[in-house]
């Protein structure tokens, strides 16, 4: 049997202690089983998700719509629930800086002689985090403002055009109501079982 050390070098079997060999076998065996279980859970998650989406698509289709978003489904007795949460990872393309320029022009004009707090509110929305990204929630709050100025409206359209959804994740949660009425999550996290 070949043994590779932490430097990536092959070590002759006779130079590896029996304790190291036992530990190596155990860790490799457990990781192989964990990997197999992880793949099984991933497959099951897709089956759960597909069943939920099929049902939710059918409900939405009854009303001429497409299902999108989050949902909580209860059994008839309201003692069990299944929740699906869909989370998009959003970023903005290069057009966001153009929108910021238009907003700045508008803010500069209307705040002449005004308090600097107004400018600070807009600047806060465009602050970048450690990953050099803006917080989409802050940007979308700006879009909720009912400002009629054409520059502002144009900036909001540019922001809408700059939105990029780079990934979507589904989270599933299963719960059962205990005798006392409290909801208990069915643990699917290995650490919680």
Coordinates of N, CA and C in Angstrom, one line a residue:
X1 N 0.8 -1.2 0.0 CA 0.0 0.0 0.0 C 0.9 1.2 0.0
X2 N 0.5 2.3 -0.7 CA 1.2 3.5 -0.8 C 0.7 4.5 0.2
X3 N 1.6 5.2 0.8 CA 1.2 6.3 1.8 C 1.8 7.6 1.3
X4 N 1.0 8.6 1.2 CA 1.5 9.9 0.8 C 1.5 10.8 2.0
X5 N 2.6 11.5 2.3 CA 2.6 12.3 3.5 C 2.0 13.7 3.2
X6 N 2.0 14.6 4.2 CA 1.4 15.9 4.1 C 2.2 16.8 3.1
X7 N 3.4 16.4 2.7 CA 4.2 17.2 1.7 C 3.9 16.7 0.3
X8 N 3.1 15.6 0.2 CA 2.8 15.1 -1.1 C 3.8 14.0 -1.6
X9 N 4.7 13.6 -0.7 CA 5.7 12.6 -1.0 C 5.3 11.2 -0.6
X10 N 5.6 10.2 -1.4 CA 5.3 8.8 -1.1 C 6.3 8.4 0.0
X11 N 5.7 7.6 1.0 CA 6.5 7.1 2.1 C 6.3 5.6 2.0
X12 N 7.4 4.9 2.2 CA 7.4 3.4 2.2 C 6.5 2.9 3.3
X13 N 5.8 1.9 3.1 CA 4.9 1.3 4.1 C 5.6 0.9 5.4
X14 N 6.8 0.4 5.3 CA 7.6 0.0 6.4 C 8.0 1.1 7.3
X15 N 7.9 2.4 6.8 CA 8.3 3.6 7.6 C 7.1 4.2 8.3
X16 N 5.9 3.7 8.0 CA 4.7 4.3 8.6 C 4.3 3.4 9.8
X17 N 4.1 4.1 10.9 CA 3.8 3.3 12.2 C 2.4 2.6 12.1
X18 N 2.2 1.6 12.9 CA 1.0 0.9 12.8 C -0.2 1.8 13.3
X19 N 0.1 2.7 14.2 CA -1.0 3.6 14.6 C -1.4 4.5 13.5
X20 N -0.4 5.0 12.8 CA -0.7 5.9 11.6 C -1.5 5.2 10.6
X21 N -1.1 3.9 10.4 CA -1.8 3.1 9.4 C -3.3 2.9 9.8
X22 N -3.5 2.5 11.1 CA -4.9 2.3 11.5 C -5.7 3.6 11.4
X23 N -5.1 4.7 11.8 CA -5.8 6.0 11.7 C -6.1 6.3 10.3
X24 N -5.2 6.1 9.4 CA -5.3 6.4 8.0 C -6.5 5.6 7.4
X25 N -6.5 4.2 7.7 CA -7.6 3.4 7.2 C -8.9 3.9 7.7
X26 N -9.0 4.2 9.0 CA -10.3 4.7 9.6 C -10.8 5.9 9.0
X27 N -9.9 6.9 8.9 CA -10.3 8.2 8.2 C -10.7 8.0 6.8
X28 N -10.0 7.2 6.0 CA -10.4 7.0 4.6 C -11.7 6.2 4.5
X29 N -11.9 5.3 5.4 CA -13.2 4.5 5.4 C -14.4 5.4 5.8
X30 N -14.2 6.2 6.8 CA -15.3 7.1 7.2 C -15.6 8.2 6.2
X31 N -14.5 8.7 5.6 CA -14.7 9.7 4.5 C -15.4 9.1 3.3
X32 N -15.1 7.9 3.0 CA -15.8 7.2 1.8 C -17.2 7.1 2.1
X33 N -17.6 6.6 3.3 CA -19.0 6.5 3.7 C -19.7 7.8 3.8
X34 N -19.0 8.8 4.3 CA -19.6 10.2 4.4 C -19.9 10.7 3.0
X35 N -18.9 10.5 2.1 CA -19.1 11.0 0.7 C -20.3 10.3 0.0
X36 N -20.5 9.0 0.3 CA -21.6 8.2 -0.3 C -22.9 8.7 0.3
X37 N -22.9 9.0 1.6 CA -24.1 9.5 2.3 C -24.5 10.9 1.8
X38 N -23.5 11.7 1.6 CA -23.7 13.1 1.0 C -24.3 13.0 -0.3
X39 N -23.8 12.1 -1.2 CA -24.4 12.0 -2.5 C -25.8 11.5 -2.5
X40 N -26.1 10.6 -1.5 CA -27.5 10.1 -1.4 C -28.4 11.2 -0.9
X41 N -28.0 12.0 0.1 CA -28.7 13.2 0.6 C -29.0 14.2 -0.6
X42 N -28.0 14.4 -1.4 CA -28.1 15.4 -2.5 C -29.1 14.9 -3.5
X43 N -29.1 13.6 -3.8 CA -30.1 13.0 -4.7 C -31.5 13.1 -4.1
X44 N -31.7 12.8 -2.8 CA -33.0 12.9 -2.1 C -33.5 14.4 -2.1
X45 N -32.6 15.3 -1.9 CA -33.0 16.7 -1.9 C -33.5 17.1 -3.2
X46 N -32.9 16.6 -4.3 CA -33.4 16.9 -5.6 C -34.8 16.3 -5.9
X47 N -35.0 15.1 -5.3 CA -36.4 14.5 -5.4 C -37.4 15.3 -4.6
X48 N -37.0 15.7 -3.4 CA -37.9 16.5 -2.6 C -38.3 17.8 -3.3
X49 N -37.2 18.4 -3.8 CA -37.4 19.7 -4.5 C -38.3 19.5 -5.8
X50 N -38.0 18.5 -6.5 CA -38.8 18.3 -7.8 C -40.3 18.0 -7.5
X51 N -40.5 17.3 -6.4 CA -41.9 17.0 -6.0 C -42.6 18.3 -5.6
X52 N -41.9 19.1 -4.8 CA -42.5 20.4 -4.4 C -42.7 21.4 -5.6
X53 N -41.7 21.5 -6.4 CA -41.9 22.4 -7.6 C -43.0 21.9 -8.5
X54 N -43.1 20.6 -8.7 CA -44.2 20.1 -9.5 C -45.6 20.5 -9.0
X55 N -45.7 20.3 -7.7 CA -47.0 20.7 -7.0 C -47.2 22.2 -7.1
X56 N -46.2 23.0 -6.8 CA -46.3 24.5 -6.8 C -46.6 25.0 -8.2
X57 N -45.9 24.4 -9.2 CA -46.2 24.8 -10.6 C -47.6 24.5 -11.0
X58 N -48.1 23.4 -10.5 CA -49.5 23.0 -10.8 C -50.5 24.0 -10.2
X59 N -50.2 24.4 -8.9 CA -51.1 25.4 -8.2 C -51.0 26.7 -9.0
X60 N -49.8 27.2 -9.3 CA -49.7 28.5 -10.0 C -50.3 28.4 -11.4
X61 N -50.2 27.3 -12.1 CA -50.8 27.2 -13.4 C -52.3 27.3 -13.4
X62 N -53.0 26.9 -12.3 CA -54.4 27.1 -12.2 C -54.8 28.5 -12.3
X63 N -53.9 29.4 -11.9 CA -54.2 30.9 -11.9 C -53.5 31.6 -13.1
X64 N -52.9 30.8 -14.0 CA -52.3 31.3 -15.2 C -50.9 32.0 -14.8
X65 N -50.3 31.5 -13.8 CA -49.0 32.1 -13.4 C -47.9 31.0 -13.3
X66 N -46.7 31.4 -13.1 CA -45.6 30.5 -12.9 C -45.2 30.6 -11.5
X67 N -44.9 29.5 -10.8 CA -44.4 29.6 -9.4 C -43.0 30.1 -9.4
X68 N -42.8 31.0 -8.4 CA -41.4 31.5 -8.2 C -41.4 32.0 -6.7
X69 N -40.4 31.6 -6.0 CA -40.3 32.1 -4.6 C -40.4 31.1 -3.6
X70 N -40.8 31.5 -2.4 CA -40.9 30.6 -1.2 C -42.3 30.1 -1.0
X71 N -42.4 29.0 -0.3 CA -43.7 28.5 0.0 C -43.6 27.6 1.3
X72 N -44.7 27.6 2.1 CA -44.8 26.7 3.2 C -46.1 25.9 3.0
X73 N -46.0 24.6 3.0 CA -47.1 23.7 2.8 C -47.4 22.9 4.1
X74 N -48.6 22.8 4.5 CA -49.0 22.1 5.7 C -49.8 20.9 5.4
X75 N -49.7 19.8 6.2 CA -50.7 18.7 6.0 C -52.1 19.2 6.5
X76 N -53.1 18.4 6.2 CA -54.4 18.8 6.5 C -54.6 19.1 8.0
X77 N -54.0 18.3 8.9 CA -54.1 18.5 10.3 C -53.3 19.7 10.9
X78 N -52.5 20.3 10.0 CA -51.6 21.4 10.4 C -50.6 20.9 11.5
X79 N -50.2 19.7 11.4 CA -49.2 19.1 12.4 C -47.9 18.9 11.7
X80 N -47.8 19.1 10.4 CA -46.5 18.9 9.7 C -46.4 20.0 8.6
X81 N -45.2 20.4 8.4 CA -45.0 21.4 7.3 C -43.7 21.1 6.6
X82 N -43.8 21.6 5.3 CA -42.6 21.5 4.5 C -42.4 23.0 3.9
X83 N -41.2 23.5 4.1 CA -41.0 24.9 3.7 C -39.9 24.8 2.6
X84 N -40.1 25.5 1.5 CA -39.0 25.7 0.5 C -38.7 27.2 0.4
X85 N -37.5 27.5 0.6 CA -37.0 28.9 0.4 C -36.0 28.9 -0.7
X86 N -36.3 29.9 -1.6 CA -35.4 30.0 -2.8 C -34.6 31.3 -2.6
X87 N -33.3 31.3 -2.7 CA -32.5 32.4 -2.5 C -31.6 32.6 -3.7
X88 N -31.8 33.8 -4.3 CA -30.9 34.2 -5.4 C -29.7 35.0 -4.9
X89 N -28.6 34.7 -5.5 CA -27.4 35.5 -5.2 C -27.3 36.6 -6.3
X90 N -27.5 37.8 -5.9 CA -27.6 38.9 -6.9 C -26.3 39.8 -6.9
X91 N -25.9 40.2 -8.0 CA -24.9 41.2 -8.2 C -25.3 42.2 -9.2
X92 N -24.5 43.2 -9.5 CA -24.8 44.2 -10.5 C -23.7 44.3 -11.5
X93 N -24.0 44.6 -12.7 CA -22.9 44.7 -13.7 C -22.4 46.2 -13.7
X94 N -21.7 46.5 -14.7 CA -21.0 47.8 -14.8 C -22.0 49.0 -14.9
X95 N -23.2 48.7 -15.2 CA -24.2 49.8 -15.4 C -24.6 50.5 -14.0
X96 N -24.3 49.7 -12.9 CA -24.6 50.3 -11.6 C -23.9 51.6 -11.4
X97 N -22.6 51.7 -11.8 CA -21.8 52.9 -11.6 C -22.4 54.1 -12.4
X98 N -23.0 53.8 -13.5 CA -23.7 54.8 -14.3 C -24.9 55.3 -13.6
X99 N -25.7 54.4 -13.0 CA -26.8 54.8 -12.2 C -26.4 55.6 -11.0
X100 N -25.3 55.3 -10.4 CA -24.8 56.1 -9.2 C -24.5 57.5 -9.7
X101 N -23.9 57.6 -10.9 CA -23.6 59.0 -11.3 C -24.8 59.8 -11.5
X102 N -25.9 59.2 -12.1 CA -27.1 59.9 -12.3 C -27.8 60.3 -11.0
X103 N -27.7 59.4 -10.1 CA -28.3 59.7 -8.7 C -27.5 60.8 -8.1
X104 N -26.2 60.8 -8.2 CA -25.3 61.9 -7.7 C -25.7 63.2 -8.3
X105 N -25.9 63.3 -9.6 CA -26.3 64.5 -10.2 C -27.6 65.1 -9.6
X106 N -28.5 64.2 -9.5 CA -29.8 64.6 -9.0 C -29.7 65.0 -7.5
X107 N -29.0 64.3 -6.7 CA -28.8 64.6 -5.3 C -28.0 65.9 -5.1
X108 N -27.0 66.1 -6.0 CA -26.2 67.4 -5.9 C -27.1 68.6 -6.2
X109 N -28.0 68.5 -7.1 CA -28.9 69.6 -7.4 C -29.9 69.9 -6.3
X110 N -30.5 68.8 -5.8 CA -31.6 69.0 -4.8 C -31.1 69.3 -3.4
X111 N -29.8 69.0 -3.2 CA -29.3 69.2 -1.8 C -28.5 70.4 -1.6
X112 N -28.4 71.3 -2.6 CA -27.6 72.5 -2.5 C -28.2 73.3 -1.3
X113 N -27.4 73.5 -0.3 CA -27.9 74.1 0.9 C -28.6 73.2 1.9
X114 N -28.8 72.0 1.6 CA -29.4 71.0 2.5 C -28.4 70.4 3.4
X115 N -29.0 69.6 4.3 CA -28.1 68.9 5.2 C -27.4 67.7 4.5
X116 N -26.2 67.4 4.9 CA -25.4 66.3 4.3 C -26.0 64.9 4.6
X117 N -26.9 64.8 5.5 CA -27.5 63.5 5.8 C -28.2 62.9 4.6
X118 N -28.8 63.7 3.7 CA -29.5 63.1 2.6 C -28.4 62.5 1.6
X119 N -27.3 63.1 1.4 CA -26.3 62.5 0.6 C -25.7 61.3 1.2
X120 N -25.6 61.3 2.5 CA -25.1 60.1 3.3 C -26.0 58.9 3.1
X121 N -27.3 59.1 3.0 CA -28.2 58.0 2.8 C -28.0 57.3 1.5
X122 N -27.8 58.0 0.4 CA -27.6 57.4 -0.9 C -26.2 56.8 -0.9
X123 N -25.2 57.5 -0.4 CA -23.8 56.9 -0.3 C -23.8 55.6 0.5
X124 N -24.6 55.5 1.5 CA -24.6 54.3 2.3 C -25.1 53.1 1.5
X125 N -26.1 53.4 0.6 CA -26.6 52.3 -0.3 C -25.5 51.7 -1.2
X126 N -24.6 52.5 -1.6 CA -23.5 52.1 -2.5 C -22.2 51.7 -1.8
X127 N -22.2 51.6 -0.5 CA -21.0 51.2 0.2 C -20.7 49.7 -0.2
X128 N -19.5 49.4 -0.3 CA -19.0 48.0 -0.7 C -18.6 47.3 0.6
X129 N -18.8 46.0 0.6 CA -18.4 45.1 1.7 C -17.0 44.7 1.5
X130 N -16.6 43.7 2.3 CA -15.2 43.2 2.3 C -14.9 42.5 0.9
X131 N -16.0 42.0 0.3 CA -15.8 41.3 -1.0 C -15.9 42.3 -2.2
X132 N -15.9 43.6 -1.9 CA -16.0 44.7 -2.8 C -17.3 44.7 -3.6
X133 N -18.4 44.2 -2.9 CA -19.7 44.2 -3.5 C -20.7 45.1 -2.7
X134 N -21.7 45.6 -3.4 CA -22.7 46.4 -2.8 C -23.8 45.4 -2.3
X135 N -24.5 45.9 -1.3 CA -25.6 45.1 -0.7 C -26.9 45.3 -1.6
X136 N -27.3 44.3 -2.3 CA -28.5 44.4 -3.1 C -29.7 45.0 -2.4
X137 N -29.9 44.6 -1.1 CA -31.0 45.1 -0.4 C -31.0 46.6 -0.3
X138 N -29.8 47.2 0.0 CA -29.7 48.6 0.1 C -30.0 49.3 -1.3
X139 N -29.5 48.7 -2.4 CA -29.8 49.3 -3.7 C -31.3 49.2 -4.0
X140 N -31.9 48.1 -3.7 CA -33.4 47.9 -3.9 C -34.2 48.9 -3.1
X141 N -33.7 49.3 -1.9 CA -34.4 50.3 -1.1 C -34.5 51.6 -1.8
X142 N -33.5 51.9 -2.5 CA -33.5 53.2 -3.3 C -34.6 53.1 -4.4
X143 N -34.8 51.9 -5.0 CA -35.7 51.8 -6.0 C -37.2 52.0 -5.5
X144 N -37.4 51.8 -4.2 CA -38.7 51.9 -3.6 C -39.1 53.4 -3.5
X145 N -38.1 54.3 -3.5 CA -38.4 55.7 -3.4 C -39.3 56.2 -4.5
X146 N -40.3 56.9 -4.3 CA -41.3 57.4 -5.3 C -40.8 58.8 -5.7
X147 N -39.7 58.9 -6.4 CA -39.2 60.2 -6.9 C -39.5 60.3 -8.4
X148 N -40.0 61.4 -8.8 CA -40.5 61.6 -10.1 C -39.5 62.2 -11.1
X149 N -38.4 62.7 -10.5 CA -37.3 63.3 -11.4 C -36.9 62.3 -12.4
X150 N -36.7 62.8 -13.7 CA -36.4 61.9 -14.8 C -35.0 61.3 -14.6
X151 N -34.0 62.0 -14.0 CA -32.7 61.4 -13.8 C -32.8 60.3 -12.8
X152 N -33.6 60.5 -11.7 CA -33.8 59.4 -10.7 C -34.4 58.2 -11.4
X153 N -35.5 58.5 -12.2 CA -36.2 57.4 -12.8 C -35.3 56.6 -13.8
X154 N -34.5 57.4 -14.5 CA -33.5 56.8 -15.5 C -32.5 55.9 -14.7
X155 N -32.0 56.4 -13.6 CA -31.1 55.7 -12.7 C -31.7 54.4 -12.2
X156 N -33.0 54.4 -11.9 CA -33.7 53.2 -11.4 C -33.8 52.2 -12.5
X157 N -34.1 52.6 -13.7 CA -34.1 51.7 -14.8 C -32.8 51.1 -15.1
X158 N -31.7 51.9 -15.0 CA -30.4 51.4 -15.2 C -30.0 50.3 -14.1
X159 N -30.4 50.6 -12.9 CA -30.2 49.6 -11.8 C -30.9 48.3 -12.2
X160 N -32.2 48.4 -12.6 CA -32.9 47.2 -12.9 C -32.2 46.4 -14.0
X161 N -31.7 47.2 -15.0 CA -31.0 46.5 -16.1 C -29.7 45.9 -15.7
X162 N -29.1 46.4 -14.6 CA -27.8 45.9 -14.2 C -27.8 44.7 -13.3
X163 N -29.0 44.3 -12.9 CA -29.2 43.2 -12.0 C -28.7 41.9 -12.7
X164 N -27.9 41.1 -12.0 CA -27.4 39.8 -12.5 C -27.6 38.8 -11.4
X165 N -28.4 37.7 -11.7 CA -28.6 36.6 -10.8 C -27.5 35.6 -11.1
X166 N -26.6 35.4 -10.2 CA -25.4 34.6 -10.5 C -25.6 33.1 -10.0
X167 N -26.6 32.9 -9.0 CA -26.9 31.6 -8.6 C -28.2 31.6 -7.8
X168 N -28.8 30.4 -7.8 CA -30.1 30.3 -7.1 C -29.9 29.0 -6.2
X169 N -30.3 29.1 -5.0 CA -30.2 27.9 -4.1 C -31.6 27.7 -3.5
X170 N -32.0 26.5 -3.3 CA -33.2 26.1 -2.6 C -32.9 25.5 -1.2
X171 N -33.6 26.0 -0.2 CA -33.4 25.4 1.1 C -34.7 24.8 1.5
X172 N -34.7 23.5 2.0 CA -35.9 22.8 2.4 C -35.8 22.6 3.9
X173 N -37.0 22.8 4.5 CA -37.1 22.6 5.9 C -38.4 21.8 6.2
X174 N -38.2 20.8 7.1 CA -39.3 19.9 7.4 C -39.6 20.0 8.9
X175 N -40.8 20.2 9.3 CA -41.1 20.3 10.8 C -42.4 19.5 11.1
X176 N -42.4 19.1 12.4 CA -43.6 18.5 13.0 C -43.9 19.1 14.3
X177 N -45.3 19.2 14.5 CA -45.7 19.9 15.7 C -45.7 18.8 16.8
X178 N -45.1 19.2 18.0 CA -45.0 18.3 19.1 C -46.4 18.4 19.9
X179 N -46.5 17.6 20.9 CA -47.8 17.6 21.7 C -48.1 18.9 22.3
X180 N -47.1 19.6 22.8 CA -47.3 20.9 23.4 C -47.6 22.1 22.4
X181 N -47.5 21.8 21.1 CA -47.8 22.8 20.0 C -46.5 23.4 19.5
X182 N -45.4 23.1 20.0 CA -44.1 23.7 19.5 C -43.7 22.9 18.3
X183 N -43.2 23.7 17.3 CA -42.7 23.0 16.0 C -41.3 22.5 16.3
X184 N -41.0 21.3 15.8 CA -39.7 20.7 15.9 C -39.2 20.4 14.5
X185 N -38.0 20.9 14.2 CA -37.4 20.6 12.9 C -37.0 19.2 12.8
X186 N -37.3 18.6 11.6 CA -36.7 17.2 11.4 C -35.3 17.4 11.0
X187 N -34.3 17.0 11.8 CA -32.9 17.3 11.5 C -32.4 16.5 10.3
X188 N -31.9 17.2 9.4 CA -31.2 16.6 8.2 C -29.7 17.0 8.2
X189 N -29.3 17.9 9.1 CA -28.0 18.3 9.3 C -27.3 17.2 10.1
X190 N -26.2 16.6 9.6 CA -25.5 15.5 10.3 C -25.2 15.9 11.7
X191 N -24.8 17.1 12.0 CA -24.4 17.5 13.3 C -25.6 17.6 14.3
X192 N -26.8 17.7 13.8 CA -28.0 17.8 14.7 C -28.7 16.5 15.0
X193 N -28.3 15.4 14.3 CA -29.0 14.2 14.5 C -28.4 13.5 15.7

